[in-house]
């Protein structure tokens, strides 16, 4: 049934039509996609609605509950506002990458298993790097390479963690994970890289200022917030997050107040608020 179709895939597949549209028609189409996703989500009851069999496991692509629902609505509002901000752009690459990027983040929010989460996790990294490359400067090219390496490293740790956890438990379900196992620690670090934990945060202040203005707006909305969702899903009640969060709330302030580049100020402020 169409009502059971994952909202994130509406944005990802909808991006395929963007190159064929121009002018006002493209703008209307871009704005309609997140609205369609929101309507679809509104009509979905809590529960598992879309699953496929793969690797001898059930991949749960659409697990709806209050936590995934509220993050999806926030992401849909963010991409809707981001599209409005980007309507003046004539080039399509930022529209394409923005839709795929936001769709992948939304897809990850609804992933009920670690394999689906990994696929969307990597898709957010690959699609978002084009928002940095779109600036077309040597600095942006260098920053995009570093960004992709670090985000790819996060994906490698997540993949290693899920494989070990699969061998340990026989399950790939994405629920509470905790730090009681080696696989849990690996996945925690993978989430921590995207969340810009202390000592794992430099990619944030390196990449965001080098993106296009539209890219900076979109980058600030999804990657780190997806990591916060993943931590809330997999590590709720983990005591270590108290100390990590305390450090993150304090140390970026000192860098932000002496920074002159407003987009670097934004990145430090974002790190503080996470």
JSON list of N, CA, C and O in Angstrom, two decimals, residues 54-60 63 112-116 158-177 181 183-184 187:
[
{"chain": "A", "resi": 54, "resn": "UNK", "atom": "N", "xyz": [16.46, -10.04, 3.77]},
{"chain": "A", "resi": 54, "resn": "UNK", "atom": "CA", "xyz": [17.79, -9.96, 3.16]},
{"chain": "A", "resi": 54, "resn": "UNK", "atom": "C", "xyz": [18.82, -10.46, 4.16]},
{"chain": "A", "resi": 54, "resn": "UNK", "atom": "O", "xyz": [18.66, -10.24, 5.38]},
{"chain": "A", "resi": 55, "resn": "UNK", "atom": "N", "xyz": [19.86, -11.13, 3.66]},
{"chain": "A", "resi": 55, "resn": "UNK", "atom": "CA", "xyz": [20.94, -11.63, 4.51]},
{"chain": "A", "resi": 55, "resn": "UNK", "atom": "C", "xyz": [20.42, -12.56, 5.62]},
{"chain": "A", "resi": 55, "resn": "UNK", "atom": "O", "xyz": [21.00, -12.64, 6.70]},
{"chain": "A", "resi": 56, "resn": "UNK", "atom": "N", "xyz": [19.30, -13.24, 5.34]},
{"chain": "A", "resi": 56, "resn": "UNK", "atom": "CA", "xyz": [18.74, -14.12, 6.34]},
{"chain": "A", "resi": 56, "resn": "UNK", "atom": "C", "xyz": [18.06, -13.40, 7.49]},
{"chain": "A", "resi": 56, "resn": "UNK", "atom": "O", "xyz": [17.79, -14.01, 8.52]},
{"chain": "A", "resi": 57, "resn": "UNK", "atom": "N", "xyz": [17.82, -12.10, 7.31]},
{"chain": "A", "resi": 57, "resn": "UNK", "atom": "CA", "xyz": [17.22, -11.29, 8.37]},
{"chain": "A", "resi": 57, "resn": "UNK", "atom": "C", "xyz": [16.06, -10.48, 7.78]},
{"chain": "A", "resi": 57, "resn": "UNK", "atom": "O", "xyz": [15.94, -10.32, 6.56]},
{"chain": "A", "resi": 58, "resn": "UNK", "atom": "N", "xyz": [15.21, -9.99, 8.67]},
{"chain": "A", "resi": 58, "resn": "UNK", "atom": "CA", "xyz": [14.17, -9.07, 8.27]},
{"chain": "A", "resi": 58, "resn": "UNK", "atom": "C", "xyz": [14.69, -7.64, 8.43]},
{"chain": "A", "resi": 58, "resn": "UNK", "atom": "O", "xyz": [15.02, -7.22, 9.55]},
{"chain": "A", "resi": 59, "resn": "UNK", "atom": "N", "xyz": [14.78, -6.92, 7.33]},
{"chain": "A", "resi": 59, "resn": "UNK", "atom": "CA", "xyz": [15.20, -5.52, 7.39]},
{"chain": "A", "resi": 59, "resn": "UNK", "atom": "C", "xyz": [13.95, -4.66, 7.56]},
{"chain": "A", "resi": 59, "resn": "UNK", "atom": "O", "xyz": [13.06, -4.66, 6.72]},
{"chain": "A", "resi": 60, "resn": "UNK", "atom": "N", "xyz": [13.91, -3.93, 8.66]},
{"chain": "A", "resi": 60, "resn": "UNK", "atom": "CA", "xyz": [12.74, -3.14, 9.04]},
{"chain": "A", "resi": 60, "resn": "UNK", "atom": "C", "xyz": [12.97, -1.69, 8.60]},
{"chain": "A", "resi": 60, "resn": "UNK", "atom": "O", "xyz": [13.70, -0.94, 9.24]},
{"chain": "A", "resi": 63, "resn": "UNK", "atom": "N", "xyz": [9.87, 1.63, 10.91]},
{"chain": "A", "resi": 63, "resn": "UNK", "atom": "CA", "xyz": [9.42, 1.45, 12.28]},
{"chain": "A", "resi": 63, "resn": "UNK", "atom": "C", "xyz": [8.99, 2.82, 12.82]},
{"chain": "A", "resi": 63, "resn": "UNK", "atom": "O", "xyz": [9.82, 3.72, 13.00]},
{"chain": "A", "resi": 112, "resn": "UNK", "atom": "N", "xyz": [14.66, 0.10, 11.59]},
{"chain": "A", "resi": 112, "resn": "UNK", "atom": "CA", "xyz": [14.50, -0.73, 12.77]},
{"chain": "A", "resi": 112, "resn": "UNK", "atom": "C", "xyz": [15.59, -1.77, 12.93]},
{"chain": "A", "resi": 112, "resn": "UNK", "atom": "O", "xyz": [15.55, -2.57, 13.86]},
{"chain": "A", "resi": 113, "resn": "UNK", "atom": "N", "xyz": [16.56, -1.76, 12.02]},
{"chain": "A", "resi": 113, "resn": "UNK", "atom": "CA", "xyz": [17.67, -2.71, 12.09]},
{"chain": "A", "resi": 113, "resn": "UNK", "atom": "C", "xyz": [18.97, -1.98, 11.74]},
{"chain": "A", "resi": 113, "resn": "UNK", "atom": "O", "xyz": [18.96, -0.92, 11.11]},
{"chain": "A", "resi": 114, "resn": "UNK", "atom": "N", "xyz": [20.09, -2.56, 12.15]},
{"chain": "A", "resi": 114, "resn": "UNK", "atom": "CA", "xyz": [21.38, -1.90, 11.99]},
{"chain": "A", "resi": 114, "resn": "UNK", "atom": "C", "xyz": [21.88, -1.90, 10.55]},
{"chain": "A", "resi": 114, "resn": "UNK", "atom": "O", "xyz": [22.63, -1.01, 10.15]},
{"chain": "A", "resi": 115, "resn": "UNK", "atom": "N", "xyz": [21.47, -2.87, 9.74]},
{"chain": "A", "resi": 115, "resn": "UNK", "atom": "CA", "xyz": [21.89, -2.87, 8.34]},
{"chain": "A", "resi": 115, "resn": "UNK", "atom": "C", "xyz": [21.24, -1.72, 7.58]},
{"chain": "A", "resi": 115, "resn": "UNK", "atom": "O", "xyz": [21.90, -0.98, 6.85]},
{"chain": "A", "resi": 116, "resn": "UNK", "atom": "N", "xyz": [19.94, -1.55, 7.75]},
{"chain": "A", "resi": 116, "resn": "UNK", "atom": "CA", "xyz": [19.25, -0.42, 7.12]},
{"chain": "A", "resi": 116, "resn": "UNK", "atom": "C", "xyz": [19.82, 0.90, 7.61]},
{"chain": "A", "resi": 116, "resn": "UNK", "atom": "O", "xyz": [20.02, 1.83, 6.83]},
{"chain": "A", "resi": 158, "resn": "UNK", "atom": "N", "xyz": [30.59, 1.64, 12.35]},
{"chain": "A", "resi": 158, "resn": "UNK", "atom": "CA", "xyz": [29.22, 1.16, 12.50]},
{"chain": "A", "resi": 158, "resn": "UNK", "atom": "C", "xyz": [29.07, -0.23, 11.88]},
{"chain": "A", "resi": 158, "resn": "UNK", "atom": "O", "xyz": [28.45, -1.12, 12.47]},
{"chain": "A", "resi": 159, "resn": "UNK", "atom": "N", "xyz": [29.65, -0.43, 10.69]},
{"chain": "A", "resi": 159, "resn": "UNK", "atom": "CA", "xyz": [29.57, -1.73, 10.04]},
{"chain": "A", "resi": 159, "resn": "UNK", "atom": "C", "xyz": [30.28, -2.80, 10.86]},
{"chain": "A", "resi": 159, "resn": "UNK", "atom": "O", "xyz": [29.75, -3.91, 11.04]},
{"chain": "A", "resi": 160, "resn": "UNK", "atom": "N", "xyz": [31.47, -2.48, 11.37]},
{"chain": "A", "resi": 160, "resn": "UNK", "atom": "CA", "xyz": [32.20, -3.45, 12.19]},
{"chain": "A", "resi": 160, "resn": "UNK", "atom": "C", "xyz": [31.40, -3.78, 13.45]},
{"chain": "A", "resi": 160, "resn": "UNK", "atom": "O", "xyz": [31.30, -4.96, 13.84]},
{"chain": "A", "resi": 161, "resn": "UNK", "atom": "N", "xyz": [30.81, -2.76, 14.07]},
{"chain": "A", "resi": 161, "resn": "UNK", "atom": "CA", "xyz": [30.04, -2.99, 15.27]},
{"chain": "A", "resi": 161, "resn": "UNK", "atom": "C", "xyz": [28.82, -3.86, 15.02]},
{"chain": "A", "resi": 161, "resn": "UNK", "atom": "O", "xyz": [28.52, -4.77, 15.80]},
{"chain": "A", "resi": 162, "resn": "UNK", "atom": "N", "xyz": [28.13, -3.62, 13.91]},
{"chain": "A", "resi": 162, "resn": "UNK", "atom": "CA", "xyz": [26.92, -4.41, 13.64]},
{"chain": "A", "resi": 162, "resn": "UNK", "atom": "C", "xyz": [27.28, -5.86, 13.31]},
{"chain": "A", "resi": 162, "resn": "UNK", "atom": "O", "xyz": [26.54, -6.79, 13.67]},
{"chain": "A", "resi": 163, "resn": "UNK", "atom": "N", "xyz": [28.40, -6.08, 12.60]},
{"chain": "A", "resi": 163, "resn": "UNK", "atom": "CA", "xyz": [28.82, -7.45, 12.29]},
{"chain": "A", "resi": 163, "resn": "UNK", "atom": "C", "xyz": [29.17, -8.22, 13.56]},
{"chain": "A", "resi": 163, "resn": "UNK", "atom": "O", "xyz": [28.75, -9.37, 13.76]},
{"chain": "A", "resi": 164, "resn": "UNK", "atom": "N", "xyz": [29.93, -7.57, 14.44]},
{"chain": "A", "resi": 164, "resn": "UNK", "atom": "CA", "xyz": [30.29, -8.22, 15.70]},
{"chain": "A", "resi": 164, "resn": "UNK", "atom": "C", "xyz": [29.04, -8.47, 16.54]},
{"chain": "A", "resi": 164, "resn": "UNK", "atom": "O", "xyz": [28.87, -9.55, 17.14]},
{"chain": "A", "resi": 165, "resn": "UNK", "atom": "N", "xyz": [28.15, -7.50, 16.59]},
{"chain": "A", "resi": 165, "resn": "UNK", "atom": "CA", "xyz": [26.91, -7.67, 17.38]},
{"chain": "A", "resi": 165, "resn": "UNK", "atom": "C", "xyz": [26.05, -8.78, 16.79]},
{"chain": "A", "resi": 165, "resn": "UNK", "atom": "O", "xyz": [25.43, -9.55, 17.52]},
{"chain": "A", "resi": 166, "resn": "UNK", "atom": "N", "xyz": [26.01, -8.86, 15.47]},
{"chain": "A", "resi": 166, "resn": "UNK", "atom": "CA", "xyz": [25.26, -9.93, 14.80]},
{"chain": "A", "resi": 166, "resn": "UNK", "atom": "C", "xyz": [25.81, -11.29, 15.20]},
{"chain": "A", "resi": 166, "resn": "UNK", "atom": "O", "xyz": [25.06, -12.23, 15.51]},
{"chain": "A", "resi": 167, "resn": "UNK", "atom": "N", "xyz": [27.16, -11.42, 15.23]},
{"chain": "A", "resi": 167, "resn": "UNK", "atom": "CA", "xyz": [27.77, -12.68, 15.64]},
{"chain": "A", "resi": 167, "resn": "UNK", "atom": "C", "xyz": [27.54, -12.97, 17.12]},
{"chain": "A", "resi": 167, "resn": "UNK", "atom": "O", "xyz": [27.39, -14.13, 17.52]},
{"chain": "A", "resi": 168, "resn": "UNK", "atom": "N", "xyz": [27.53, -11.92, 17.93]},
{"chain": "A", "resi": 168, "resn": "UNK", "atom": "CA", "xyz": [27.35, -12.10, 19.37]},
{"chain": "A", "resi": 168, "resn": "UNK", "atom": "C", "xyz": [25.93, -12.50, 19.74]},
{"chain": "A", "resi": 168, "resn": "UNK", "atom": "O", "xyz": [25.71, -13.37, 20.59]},
{"chain": "A", "resi": 169, "resn": "UNK", "atom": "N", "xyz": [24.96, -11.85, 19.11]},
{"chain": "A", "resi": 169, "resn": "UNK", "atom": "CA", "xyz": [23.57, -12.00, 19.54]},
{"chain": "A", "resi": 169, "resn": "UNK", "atom": "C", "xyz": [22.66, -12.68, 18.52]},
{"chain": "A", "resi": 169, "resn": "UNK", "atom": "O", "xyz": [21.56, -13.12, 18.86]},
{"chain": "A", "resi": 170, "resn": "UNK", "atom": "N", "xyz": [23.10, -12.74, 17.26]},
{"chain": "A", "resi": 170, "resn": "UNK", "atom": "CA", "xyz": [22.26, -13.28, 16.21]},
{"chain": "A", "resi": 170, "resn": "UNK", "atom": "C", "xyz": [21.17, -12.32, 15.76]},
{"chain": "A", "resi": 170, "resn": "UNK", "atom": "O", "xyz": [20.30, -12.68, 14.97]},
{"chain": "A", "resi": 171, "resn": "UNK", "atom": "N", "xyz": [21.22, -11.08, 16.25]},
{"chain": "A", "resi": 171, "resn": "UNK", "atom": "CA", "xyz": [20.20, -10.09, 15.93]},
{"chain": "A", "resi": 171, "resn": "UNK", "atom": "C", "xyz": [20.84, -8.82, 15.38]},
{"chain": "A", "resi": 171, "resn": "UNK", "atom": "O", "xyz": [21.95, -8.44, 15.79]},
{"chain": "A", "resi": 172, "resn": "UNK", "atom": "N", "xyz": [20.13, -8.17, 14.47]},
{"chain": "A", "resi": 172, "resn": "UNK", "atom": "CA", "xyz": [20.57, -6.88, 13.96]},
{"chain": "A", "resi": 172, "resn": "UNK", "atom": "C", "xyz": [19.58, -5.78, 14.32]},
{"chain": "A", "resi": 172, "resn": "UNK", "atom": "O", "xyz": [19.62, -4.69, 13.75]},
{"chain": "A", "resi": 173, "resn": "UNK", "atom": "N", "xyz": [18.69, -6.05, 15.25]},
{"chain": "A", "resi": 173, "resn": "UNK", "atom": "CA", "xyz": [17.67, -5.08, 15.63]},
{"chain": "A", "resi": 173, "resn": "UNK", "atom": "C", "xyz": [18.33, -3.82, 16.19]},
{"chain": "A", "resi": 173, "resn": "UNK", "atom": "O", "xyz": [19.31, -3.89, 16.94]},
{"chain": "A", "resi": 174, "resn": "UNK", "atom": "N", "xyz": [17.79, -2.67, 15.80]},
{"chain": "A", "resi": 174, "resn": "UNK", "atom": "CA", "xyz": [18.31, -1.40, 16.30]},
{"chain": "A", "resi": 174, "resn": "UNK", "atom": "C", "xyz": [17.42, -0.93, 17.45]},
{"chain": "A", "resi": 174, "resn": "UNK", "atom": "O", "xyz": [16.41, -0.28, 17.24]},
{"chain": "A", "resi": 175, "resn": "UNK", "atom": "N", "xyz": [17.82, -1.33, 18.63]},
{"chain": "A", "resi": 175, "resn": "UNK", "atom": "CA", "xyz": [17.15, -0.89, 19.84]},
{"chain": "A", "resi": 175, "resn": "UNK", "atom": "C", "xyz": [18.19, -0.40, 20.82]},
{"chain": "A", "resi": 175, "resn": "UNK", "atom": "O", "xyz": [19.18, 0.20, 20.41]},
{"chain": "A", "resi": 176, "resn": "UNK", "atom": "N", "xyz": [17.98, -0.66, 22.11]},
{"chain": "A", "resi": 176, "resn": "UNK", "atom": "CA", "xyz": [19.00, -0.27, 23.08]},
{"chain": "A", "resi": 176, "resn": "UNK", "atom": "C", "xyz": [20.24, -1.13, 22.88]},
{"chain": "A", "resi": 176, "resn": "UNK", "atom": "O", "xyz": [20.16, -2.36, 22.78]},
{"chain": "A", "resi": 177, "resn": "UNK", "atom": "N", "xyz": [21.40, -0.49, 22.82]},
{"chain": "A", "resi": 177, "resn": "UNK", "atom": "CA", "xyz": [22.66, -1.19, 22.59]},
{"chain": "A", "resi": 177, "resn": "UNK", "atom": "C", "xyz": [23.52, -1.19, 23.85]},
{"chain": "A", "resi": 177, "resn": "UNK", "atom": "O", "xyz": [23.94, -2.23, 24.34]},
{"chain": "A", "resi": 181, "resn": "UNK", "atom": "N", "xyz": [29.36, -4.22, 25.66]},
{"chain": "A", "resi": 181, "resn": "UNK", "atom": "CA", "xyz": [30.06, -5.13, 24.75]},
{"chain": "A", "resi": 181, "resn": "UNK", "atom": "C", "xyz": [30.98, -4.32, 23.86]},
{"chain": "A", "resi": 181, "resn": "UNK", "atom": "O", "xyz": [30.84, -3.11, 23.71]},
{"chain": "A", "resi": 183, "resn": "UNK", "atom": "N", "xyz": [31.11, -4.52, 20.62]},
{"chain": "A", "resi": 183, "resn": "UNK", "atom": "CA", "xyz": [30.33, -4.01, 19.49]},
{"chain": "A", "resi": 183, "resn": "UNK", "atom": "C", "xyz": [29.59, -2.74, 19.88]},
{"chain": "A", "resi": 183, "resn": "UNK", "atom": "O", "xyz": [29.49, -1.79, 19.08]},
{"chain": "A", "resi": 184, "resn": "UNK", "atom": "N", "xyz": [29.10, -2.70, 21.11]},
{"chain": "A", "resi": 184, "resn": "UNK", "atom": "CA", "xyz": [28.41, -1.50, 21.58]},
{"chain": "A", "resi": 184, "resn": "UNK", "atom": "C", "xyz": [29.33, -0.29, 21.64]},
{"chain": "A", "resi": 184, "resn": "UNK", "atom": "O", "xyz": [28.92, 0.83, 21.32]},
{"chain": "A", "resi": 187, "resn": "UNK", "atom": "N", "xyz": [29.99, 0.95, 17.97]},
{"chain": "A", "resi": 187, "resn": "UNK", "atom": "CA", "xyz": [28.83, 1.68, 17.45]},
{"chain": "A", "resi": 187, "resn": "UNK", "atom": "C", "xyz": [28.70, 3.03, 18.14]},
{"chain": "A", "resi": 187, "resn": "UNK", "atom": "O", "xyz": [28.36, 4.04, 17.51]}
]
